[in-house]
CSV table of N, CA and C and ligand atoms in Angstrom, one decimal:
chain,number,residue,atom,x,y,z
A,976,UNK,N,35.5,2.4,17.4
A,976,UNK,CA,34.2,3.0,17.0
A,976,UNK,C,33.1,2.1,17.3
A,977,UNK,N,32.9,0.9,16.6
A,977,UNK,CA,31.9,-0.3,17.1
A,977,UNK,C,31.9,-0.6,18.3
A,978,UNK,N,33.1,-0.7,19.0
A,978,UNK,CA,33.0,-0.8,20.5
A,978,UNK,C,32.9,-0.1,20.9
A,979,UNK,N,32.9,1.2,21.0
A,979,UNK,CA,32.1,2.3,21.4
A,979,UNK,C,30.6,2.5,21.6
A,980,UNK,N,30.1,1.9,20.3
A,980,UNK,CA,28.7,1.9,20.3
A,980,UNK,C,28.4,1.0,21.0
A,981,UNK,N,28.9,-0.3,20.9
A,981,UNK,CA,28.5,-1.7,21.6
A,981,UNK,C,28.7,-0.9,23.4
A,982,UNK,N,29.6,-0.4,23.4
A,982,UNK,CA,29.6,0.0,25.2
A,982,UNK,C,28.4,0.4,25.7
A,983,UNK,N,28.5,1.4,24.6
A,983,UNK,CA,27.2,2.3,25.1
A,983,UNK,C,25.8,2.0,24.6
A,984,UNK,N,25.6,1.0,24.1
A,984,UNK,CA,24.4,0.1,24.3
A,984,UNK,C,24.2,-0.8,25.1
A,985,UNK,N,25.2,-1.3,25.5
A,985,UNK,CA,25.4,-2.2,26.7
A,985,UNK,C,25.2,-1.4,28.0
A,986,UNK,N,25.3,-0.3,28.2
A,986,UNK,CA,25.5,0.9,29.2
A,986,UNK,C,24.2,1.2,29.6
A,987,UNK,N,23.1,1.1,28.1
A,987,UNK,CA,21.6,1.9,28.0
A,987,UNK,C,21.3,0.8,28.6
A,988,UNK,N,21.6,-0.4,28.2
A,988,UNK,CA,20.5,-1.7,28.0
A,988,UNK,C,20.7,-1.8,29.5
A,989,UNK,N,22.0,-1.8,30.9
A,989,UNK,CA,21.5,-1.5,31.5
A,989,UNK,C,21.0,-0.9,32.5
A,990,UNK,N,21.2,0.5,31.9
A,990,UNK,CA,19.9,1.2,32.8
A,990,UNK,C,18.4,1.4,32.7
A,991,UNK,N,18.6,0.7,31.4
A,991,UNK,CA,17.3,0.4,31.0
A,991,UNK,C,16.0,0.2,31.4
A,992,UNK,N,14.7,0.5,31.6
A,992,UNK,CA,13.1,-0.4,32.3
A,992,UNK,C,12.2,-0.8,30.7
A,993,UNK,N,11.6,-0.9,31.0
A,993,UNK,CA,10.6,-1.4,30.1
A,993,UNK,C,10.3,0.0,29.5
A,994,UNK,N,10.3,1.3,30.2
A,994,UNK,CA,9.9,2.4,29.5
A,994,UNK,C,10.8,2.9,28.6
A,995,UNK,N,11.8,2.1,28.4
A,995,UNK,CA,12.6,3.4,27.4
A,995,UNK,C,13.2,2.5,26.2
A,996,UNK,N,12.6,1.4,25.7
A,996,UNK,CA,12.5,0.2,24.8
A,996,UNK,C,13.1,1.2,23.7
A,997,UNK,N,12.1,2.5,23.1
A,997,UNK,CA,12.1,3.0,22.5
A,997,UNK,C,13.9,3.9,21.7
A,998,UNK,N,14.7,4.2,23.5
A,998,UNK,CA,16.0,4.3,23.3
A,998,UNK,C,16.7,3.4,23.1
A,999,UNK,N,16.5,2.4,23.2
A,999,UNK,CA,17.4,0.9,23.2
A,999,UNK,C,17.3,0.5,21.2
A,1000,UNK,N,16.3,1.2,21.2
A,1000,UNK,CA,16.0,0.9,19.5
A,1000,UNK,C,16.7,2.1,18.7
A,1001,UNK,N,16.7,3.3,19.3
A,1001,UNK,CA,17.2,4.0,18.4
A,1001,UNK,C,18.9,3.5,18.7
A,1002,UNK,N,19.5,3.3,19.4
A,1002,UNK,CA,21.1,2.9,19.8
A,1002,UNK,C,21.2,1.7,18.7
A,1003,UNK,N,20.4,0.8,18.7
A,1003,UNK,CA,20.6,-0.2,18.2
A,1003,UNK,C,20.5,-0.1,16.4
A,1004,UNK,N,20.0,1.0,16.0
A,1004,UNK,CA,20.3,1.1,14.6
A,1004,UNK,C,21.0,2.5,14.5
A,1005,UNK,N,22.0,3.0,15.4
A,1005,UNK,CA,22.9,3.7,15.2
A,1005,UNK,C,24.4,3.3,14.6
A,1006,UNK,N,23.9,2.2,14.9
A,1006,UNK,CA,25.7,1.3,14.1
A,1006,UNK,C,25.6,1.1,12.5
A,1007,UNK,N,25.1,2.3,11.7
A,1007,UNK,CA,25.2,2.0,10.2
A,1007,UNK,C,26.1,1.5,8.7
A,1008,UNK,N,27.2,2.1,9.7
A,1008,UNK,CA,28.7,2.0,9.0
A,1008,UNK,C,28.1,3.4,8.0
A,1009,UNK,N,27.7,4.4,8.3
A,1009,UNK,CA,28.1,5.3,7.8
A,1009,UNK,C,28.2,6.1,8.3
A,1010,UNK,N,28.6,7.5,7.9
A,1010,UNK,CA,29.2,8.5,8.4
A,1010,UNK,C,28.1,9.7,8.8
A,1011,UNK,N,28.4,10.2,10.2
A,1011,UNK,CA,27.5,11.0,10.6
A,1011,UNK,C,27.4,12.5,9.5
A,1012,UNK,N,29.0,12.7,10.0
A,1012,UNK,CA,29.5,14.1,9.5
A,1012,UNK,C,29.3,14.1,8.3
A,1013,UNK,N,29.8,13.3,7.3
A,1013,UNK,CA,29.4,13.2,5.9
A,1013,UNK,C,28.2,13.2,5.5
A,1014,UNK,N,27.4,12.7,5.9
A,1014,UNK,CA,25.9,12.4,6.2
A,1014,UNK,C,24.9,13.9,6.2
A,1015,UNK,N,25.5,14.7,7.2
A,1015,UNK,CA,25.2,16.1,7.6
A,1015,UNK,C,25.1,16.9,6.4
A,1016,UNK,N,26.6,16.7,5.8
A,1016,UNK,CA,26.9,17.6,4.4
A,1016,UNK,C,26.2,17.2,3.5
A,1017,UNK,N,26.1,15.8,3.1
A,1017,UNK,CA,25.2,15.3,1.9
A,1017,UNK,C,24.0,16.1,2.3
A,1018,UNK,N,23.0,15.8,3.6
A,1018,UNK,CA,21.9,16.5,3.2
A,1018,UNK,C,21.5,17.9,2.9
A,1019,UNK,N,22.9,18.6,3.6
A,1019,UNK,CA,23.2,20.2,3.0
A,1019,UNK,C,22.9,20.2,1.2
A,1020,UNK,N,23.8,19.1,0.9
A,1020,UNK,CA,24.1,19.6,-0.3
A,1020,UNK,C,23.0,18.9,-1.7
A,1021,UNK,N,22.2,17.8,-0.8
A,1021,UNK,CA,21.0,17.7,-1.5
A,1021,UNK,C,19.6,18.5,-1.6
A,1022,UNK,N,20.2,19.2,-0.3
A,1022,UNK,CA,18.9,20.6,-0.1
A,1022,UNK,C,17.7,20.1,0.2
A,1023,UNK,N,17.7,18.4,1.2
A,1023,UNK,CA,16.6,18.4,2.1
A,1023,UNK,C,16.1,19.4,3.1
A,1024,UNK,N,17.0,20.2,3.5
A,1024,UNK,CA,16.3,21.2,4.6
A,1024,UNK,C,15.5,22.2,3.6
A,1025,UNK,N,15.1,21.9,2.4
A,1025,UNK,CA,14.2,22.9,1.3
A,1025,UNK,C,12.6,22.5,1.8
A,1026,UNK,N,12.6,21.4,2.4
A,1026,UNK,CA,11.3,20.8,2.9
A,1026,UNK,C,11.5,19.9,3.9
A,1027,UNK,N,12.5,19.7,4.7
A,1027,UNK,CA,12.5,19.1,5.9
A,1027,UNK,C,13.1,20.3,7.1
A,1028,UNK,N,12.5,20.5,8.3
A,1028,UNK,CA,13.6,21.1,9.2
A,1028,UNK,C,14.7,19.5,10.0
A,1029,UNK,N,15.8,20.3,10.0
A,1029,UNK,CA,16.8,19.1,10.5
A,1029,UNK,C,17.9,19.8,11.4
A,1030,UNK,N,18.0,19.6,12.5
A,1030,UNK,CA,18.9,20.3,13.4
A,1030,UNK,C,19.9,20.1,13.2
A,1031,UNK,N,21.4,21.3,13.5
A,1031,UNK,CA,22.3,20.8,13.4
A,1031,UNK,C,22.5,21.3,11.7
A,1032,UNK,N,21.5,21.3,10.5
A,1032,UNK,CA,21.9,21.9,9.5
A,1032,UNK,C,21.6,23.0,9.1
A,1033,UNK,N,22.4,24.0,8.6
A,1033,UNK,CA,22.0,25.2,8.7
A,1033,UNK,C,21.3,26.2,7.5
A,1034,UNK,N,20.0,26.6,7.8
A,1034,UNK,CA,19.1,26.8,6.9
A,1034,UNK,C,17.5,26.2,6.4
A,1035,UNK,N,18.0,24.3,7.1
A,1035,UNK,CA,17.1,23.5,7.4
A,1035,UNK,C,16.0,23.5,8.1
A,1036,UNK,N,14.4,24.7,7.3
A,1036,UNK,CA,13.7,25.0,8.7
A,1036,UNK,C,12.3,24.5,7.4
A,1037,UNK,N,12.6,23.5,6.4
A,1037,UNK,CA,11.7,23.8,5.8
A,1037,UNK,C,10.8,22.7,6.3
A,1038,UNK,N,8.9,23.5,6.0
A,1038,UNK,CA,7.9,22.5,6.7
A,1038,UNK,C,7.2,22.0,5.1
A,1039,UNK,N,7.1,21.4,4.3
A,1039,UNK,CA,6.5,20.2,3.2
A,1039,UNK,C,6.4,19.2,4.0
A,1040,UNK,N,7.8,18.5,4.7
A,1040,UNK,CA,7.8,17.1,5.1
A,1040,UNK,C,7.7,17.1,6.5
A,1041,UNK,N,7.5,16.6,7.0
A,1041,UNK,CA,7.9,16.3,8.8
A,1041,UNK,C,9.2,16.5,8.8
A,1042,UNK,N,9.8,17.2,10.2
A,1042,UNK,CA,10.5,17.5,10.8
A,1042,UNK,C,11.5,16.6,10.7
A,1043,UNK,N,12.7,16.1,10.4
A,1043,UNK,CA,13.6,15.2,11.0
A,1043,UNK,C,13.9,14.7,12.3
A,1044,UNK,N,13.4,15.6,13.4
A,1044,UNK,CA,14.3,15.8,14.7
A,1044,UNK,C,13.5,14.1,15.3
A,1045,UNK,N,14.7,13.1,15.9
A,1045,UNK,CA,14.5,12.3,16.8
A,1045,UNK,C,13.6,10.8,15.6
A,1046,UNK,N,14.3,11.0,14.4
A,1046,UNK,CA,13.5,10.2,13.2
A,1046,UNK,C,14.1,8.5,13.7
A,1047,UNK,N,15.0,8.4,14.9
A,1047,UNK,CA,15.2,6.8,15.3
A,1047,UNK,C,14.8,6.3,15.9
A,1048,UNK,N,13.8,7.3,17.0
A,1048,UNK,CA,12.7,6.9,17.5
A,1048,UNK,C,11.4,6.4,17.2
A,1049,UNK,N,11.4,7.1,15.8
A,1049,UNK,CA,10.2,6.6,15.1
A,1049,UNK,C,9.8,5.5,14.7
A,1050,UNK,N,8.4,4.7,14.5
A,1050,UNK,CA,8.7,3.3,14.1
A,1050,UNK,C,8.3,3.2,13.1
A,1051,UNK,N,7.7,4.0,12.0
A,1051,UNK,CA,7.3,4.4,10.4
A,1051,UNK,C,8.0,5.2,10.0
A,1052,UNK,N,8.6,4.8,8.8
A,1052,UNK,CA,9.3,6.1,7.8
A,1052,UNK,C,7.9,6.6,7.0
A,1053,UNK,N,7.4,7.5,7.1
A,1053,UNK,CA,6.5,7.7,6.2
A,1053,UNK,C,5.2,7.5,6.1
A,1054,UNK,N,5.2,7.2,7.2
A,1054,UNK,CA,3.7,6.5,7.9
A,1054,UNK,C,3.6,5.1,7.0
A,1055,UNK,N,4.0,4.7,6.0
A,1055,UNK,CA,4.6,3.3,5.9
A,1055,UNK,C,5.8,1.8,5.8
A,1056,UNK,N,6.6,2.5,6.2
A,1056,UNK,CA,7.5,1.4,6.0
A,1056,UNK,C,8.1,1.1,7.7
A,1057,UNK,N,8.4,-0.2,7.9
A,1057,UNK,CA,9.2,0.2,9.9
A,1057,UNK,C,10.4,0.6,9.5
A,1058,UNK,N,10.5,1.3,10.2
A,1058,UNK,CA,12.1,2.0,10.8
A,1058,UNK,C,12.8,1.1,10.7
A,1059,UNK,N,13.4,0.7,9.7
A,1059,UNK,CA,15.1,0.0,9.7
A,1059,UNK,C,16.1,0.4,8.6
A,1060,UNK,N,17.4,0.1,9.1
A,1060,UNK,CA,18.2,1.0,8.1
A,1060,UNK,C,18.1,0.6,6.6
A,1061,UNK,N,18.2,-0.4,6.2
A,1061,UNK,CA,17.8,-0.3,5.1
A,1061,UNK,C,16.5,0.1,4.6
A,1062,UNK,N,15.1,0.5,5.0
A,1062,UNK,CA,14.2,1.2,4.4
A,1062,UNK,C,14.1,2.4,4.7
A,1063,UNK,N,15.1,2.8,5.0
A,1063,UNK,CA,15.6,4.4,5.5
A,1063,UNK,C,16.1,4.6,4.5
A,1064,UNK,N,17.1,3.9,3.7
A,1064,UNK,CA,17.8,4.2,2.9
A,1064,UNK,C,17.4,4.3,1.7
A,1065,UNK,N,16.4,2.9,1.9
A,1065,UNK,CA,15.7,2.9,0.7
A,1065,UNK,C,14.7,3.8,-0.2
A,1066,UNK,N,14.2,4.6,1.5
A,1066,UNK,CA,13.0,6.0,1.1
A,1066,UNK,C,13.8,7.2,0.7
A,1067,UNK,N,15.0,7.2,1.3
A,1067,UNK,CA,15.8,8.6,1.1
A,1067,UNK,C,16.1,8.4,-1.0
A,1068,UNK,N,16.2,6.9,-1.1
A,1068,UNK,CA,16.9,6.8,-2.1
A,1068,UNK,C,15.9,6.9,-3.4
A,1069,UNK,N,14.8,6.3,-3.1
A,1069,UNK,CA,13.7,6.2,-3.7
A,1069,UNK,C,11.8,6.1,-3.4
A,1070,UNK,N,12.1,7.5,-2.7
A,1070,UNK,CA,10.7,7.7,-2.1
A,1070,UNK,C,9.4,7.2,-3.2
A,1071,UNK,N,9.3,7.7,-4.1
A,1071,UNK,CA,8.6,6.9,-5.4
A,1071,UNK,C,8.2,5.9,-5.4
A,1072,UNK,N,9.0,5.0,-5.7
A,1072,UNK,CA,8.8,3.5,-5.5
A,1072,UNK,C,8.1,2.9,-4.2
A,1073,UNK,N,7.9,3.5,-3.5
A,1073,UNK,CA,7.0,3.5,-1.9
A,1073,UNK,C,5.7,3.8,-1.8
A,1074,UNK,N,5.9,5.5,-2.4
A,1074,UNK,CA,4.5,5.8,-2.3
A,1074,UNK,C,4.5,6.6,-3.6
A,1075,UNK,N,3.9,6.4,-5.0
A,1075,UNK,CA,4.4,7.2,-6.1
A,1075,UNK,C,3.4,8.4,-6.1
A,1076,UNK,N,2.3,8.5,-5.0
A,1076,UNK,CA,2.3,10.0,-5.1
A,1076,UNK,C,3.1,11.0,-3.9
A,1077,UNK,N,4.0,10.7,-3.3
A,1077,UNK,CA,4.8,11.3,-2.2
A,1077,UNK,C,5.3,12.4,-2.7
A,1078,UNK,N,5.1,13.5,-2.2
A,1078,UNK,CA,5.7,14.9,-2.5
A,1078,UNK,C,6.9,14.9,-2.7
A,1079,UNK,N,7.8,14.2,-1.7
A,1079,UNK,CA,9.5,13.5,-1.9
A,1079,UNK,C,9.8,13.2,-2.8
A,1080,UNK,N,10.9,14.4,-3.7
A,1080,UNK,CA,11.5,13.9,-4.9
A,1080,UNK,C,12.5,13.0,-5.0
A,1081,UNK,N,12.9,11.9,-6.2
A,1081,UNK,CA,14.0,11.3,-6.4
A,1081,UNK,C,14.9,12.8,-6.4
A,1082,UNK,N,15.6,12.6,-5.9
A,1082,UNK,CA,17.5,13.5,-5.9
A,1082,UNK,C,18.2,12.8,-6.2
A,1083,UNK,N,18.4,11.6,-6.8
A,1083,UNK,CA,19.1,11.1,-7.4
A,1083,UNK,C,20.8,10.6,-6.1
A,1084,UNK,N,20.1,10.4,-5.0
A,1084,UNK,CA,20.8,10.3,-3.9
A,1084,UNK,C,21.7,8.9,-3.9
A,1085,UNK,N,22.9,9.0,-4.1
A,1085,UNK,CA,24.0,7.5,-4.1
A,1085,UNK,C,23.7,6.8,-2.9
A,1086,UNK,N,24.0,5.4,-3.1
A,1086,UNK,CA,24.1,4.6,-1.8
A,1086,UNK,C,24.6,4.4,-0.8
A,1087,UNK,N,25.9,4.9,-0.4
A,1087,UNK,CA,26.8,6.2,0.4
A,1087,UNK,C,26.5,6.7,0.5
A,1088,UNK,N,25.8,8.1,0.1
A,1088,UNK,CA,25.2,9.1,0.7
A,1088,UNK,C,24.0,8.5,1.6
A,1089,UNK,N,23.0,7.9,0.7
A,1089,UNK,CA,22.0,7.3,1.7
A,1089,UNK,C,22.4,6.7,3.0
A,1090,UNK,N,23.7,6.1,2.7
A,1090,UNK,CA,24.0,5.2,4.5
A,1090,UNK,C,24.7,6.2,5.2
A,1091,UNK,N,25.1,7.6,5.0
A,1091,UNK,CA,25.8,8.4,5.5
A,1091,UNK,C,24.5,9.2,6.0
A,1092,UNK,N,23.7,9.6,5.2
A,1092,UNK,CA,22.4,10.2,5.4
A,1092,UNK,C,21.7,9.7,6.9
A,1093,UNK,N,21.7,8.6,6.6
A,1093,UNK,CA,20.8,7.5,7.6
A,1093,UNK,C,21.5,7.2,9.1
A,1094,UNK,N,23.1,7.6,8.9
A,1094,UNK,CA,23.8,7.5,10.3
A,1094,UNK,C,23.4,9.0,10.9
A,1095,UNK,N,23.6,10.2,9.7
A,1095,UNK,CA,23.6,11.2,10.3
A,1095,UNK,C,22.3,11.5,10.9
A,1096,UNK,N,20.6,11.0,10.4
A,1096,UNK,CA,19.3,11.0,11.0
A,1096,UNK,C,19.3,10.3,12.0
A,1097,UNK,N,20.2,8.8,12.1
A,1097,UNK,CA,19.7,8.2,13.4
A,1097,UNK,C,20.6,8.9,15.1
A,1098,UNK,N,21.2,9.9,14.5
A,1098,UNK,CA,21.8,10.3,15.5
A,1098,UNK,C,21.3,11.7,16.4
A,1099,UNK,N,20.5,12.5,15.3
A,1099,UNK,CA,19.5,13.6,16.0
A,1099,UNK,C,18.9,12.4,17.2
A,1100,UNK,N,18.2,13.8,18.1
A,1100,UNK,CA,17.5,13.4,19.2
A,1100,UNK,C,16.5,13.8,18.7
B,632,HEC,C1,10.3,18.7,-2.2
B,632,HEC,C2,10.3,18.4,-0.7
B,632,HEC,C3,11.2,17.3,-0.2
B,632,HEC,C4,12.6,17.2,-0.3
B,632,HEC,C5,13.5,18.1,-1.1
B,632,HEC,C6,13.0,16.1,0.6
B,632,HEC,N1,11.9,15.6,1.2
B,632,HEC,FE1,11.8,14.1,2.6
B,632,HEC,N2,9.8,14.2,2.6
B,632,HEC,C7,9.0,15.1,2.0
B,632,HEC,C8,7.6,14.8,2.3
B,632,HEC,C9,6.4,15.6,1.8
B,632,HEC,C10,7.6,13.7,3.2
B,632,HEC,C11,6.4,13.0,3.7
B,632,HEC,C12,6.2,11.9,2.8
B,632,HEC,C13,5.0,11.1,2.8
B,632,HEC,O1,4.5,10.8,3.9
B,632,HEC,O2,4.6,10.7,1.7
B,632,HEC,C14,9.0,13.3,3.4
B,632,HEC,C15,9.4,12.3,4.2
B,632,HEC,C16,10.7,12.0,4.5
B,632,HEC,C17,11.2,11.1,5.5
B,632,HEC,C18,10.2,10.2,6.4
B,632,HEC,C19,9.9,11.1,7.6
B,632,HEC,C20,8.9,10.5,8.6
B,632,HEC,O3,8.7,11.1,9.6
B,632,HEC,O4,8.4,9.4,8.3
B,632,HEC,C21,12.5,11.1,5.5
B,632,HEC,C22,13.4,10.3,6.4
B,632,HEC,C23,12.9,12.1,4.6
B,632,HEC,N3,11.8,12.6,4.0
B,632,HEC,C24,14.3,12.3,4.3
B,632,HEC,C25,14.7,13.2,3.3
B,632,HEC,C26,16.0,13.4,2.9
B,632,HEC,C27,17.2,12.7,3.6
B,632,HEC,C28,16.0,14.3,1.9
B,632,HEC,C29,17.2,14.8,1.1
B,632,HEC,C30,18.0,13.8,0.5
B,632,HEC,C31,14.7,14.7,1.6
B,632,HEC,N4,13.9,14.0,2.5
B,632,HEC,C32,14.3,15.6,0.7
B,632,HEC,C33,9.5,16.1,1.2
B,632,HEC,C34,10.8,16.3,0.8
């Protein structure tokens, strides 16, 4: 599995130019150690798609939040924090604490779920 990903970053990096820095970054925090598929379900079953659309989950078309689609490309969670997996995890887990007027409720999301959450966002396009 790790060498899988290690290939295929090694594969991007080189076909790589200066223009596509942007895909070399999202590859590079796809190696979460959590689980895509699990990931998928958790956000089913926490009913982010009530205010996020997220591809791939079905029913997921809600607009309160921005879109999920292609969120490893991004370089702000939130228009404040940088895109890394731990502040990914950390906003899924405790948007509050970030920005305490953020529409984003606490769901009371486990730390597992959050790194399974965070594999399965960094893997949308
Ligand atoms: C009640 C609506 C609501 C629910 C439910 C919700 N969110 Fe959000 N979410 C938001 C809003 C609104 C924002 C924009 C936050 C801001 O900028 O303050 C946001 C922002 C985000 C962002 C940052 C997006 C970006 O482009 O920067 C992520 C990632 C995210 N939510 C993931 C989740 C996940 C995962 C769940 C389920 C565990 C979830 N959200 C549930 C409303 C919601």
């Amino acid at each position: 599995m790790h060498s899988v990903t290690t290939a295929l970053a090694l594969l991007f990096a080189a076909l790589c130019t200066a223009g596509c820095s942007a895909n070399a970054r999202q590859l590079a925090a796809i190696d979460t150690g959590g689980s895509v598929s699990s990931g998928r379900a958790a956000v089913a079953r926490y009913g982010c798609g009530a205010c996020h659309t997220i591809p791939g989950v079905a029913g997921a078309r809600g607009l309160v939040g921005p879109p999920l689609t292609g969120i490893g490309k991004r370089y702000y969670i939130a228009g404040e924090l940088p895109n890394t997996l731990e502040n990914l995890t950390h906003w899924i887990r405790h948007p509050k604490s970030v920005n305490e007027k953020t529409l984003m409720p606490e769901l009371g999301v486990t730390g597992k779920d959050a790194t399974d959450i965070a594999a399965f966002l960094y893997s949308l396009k």
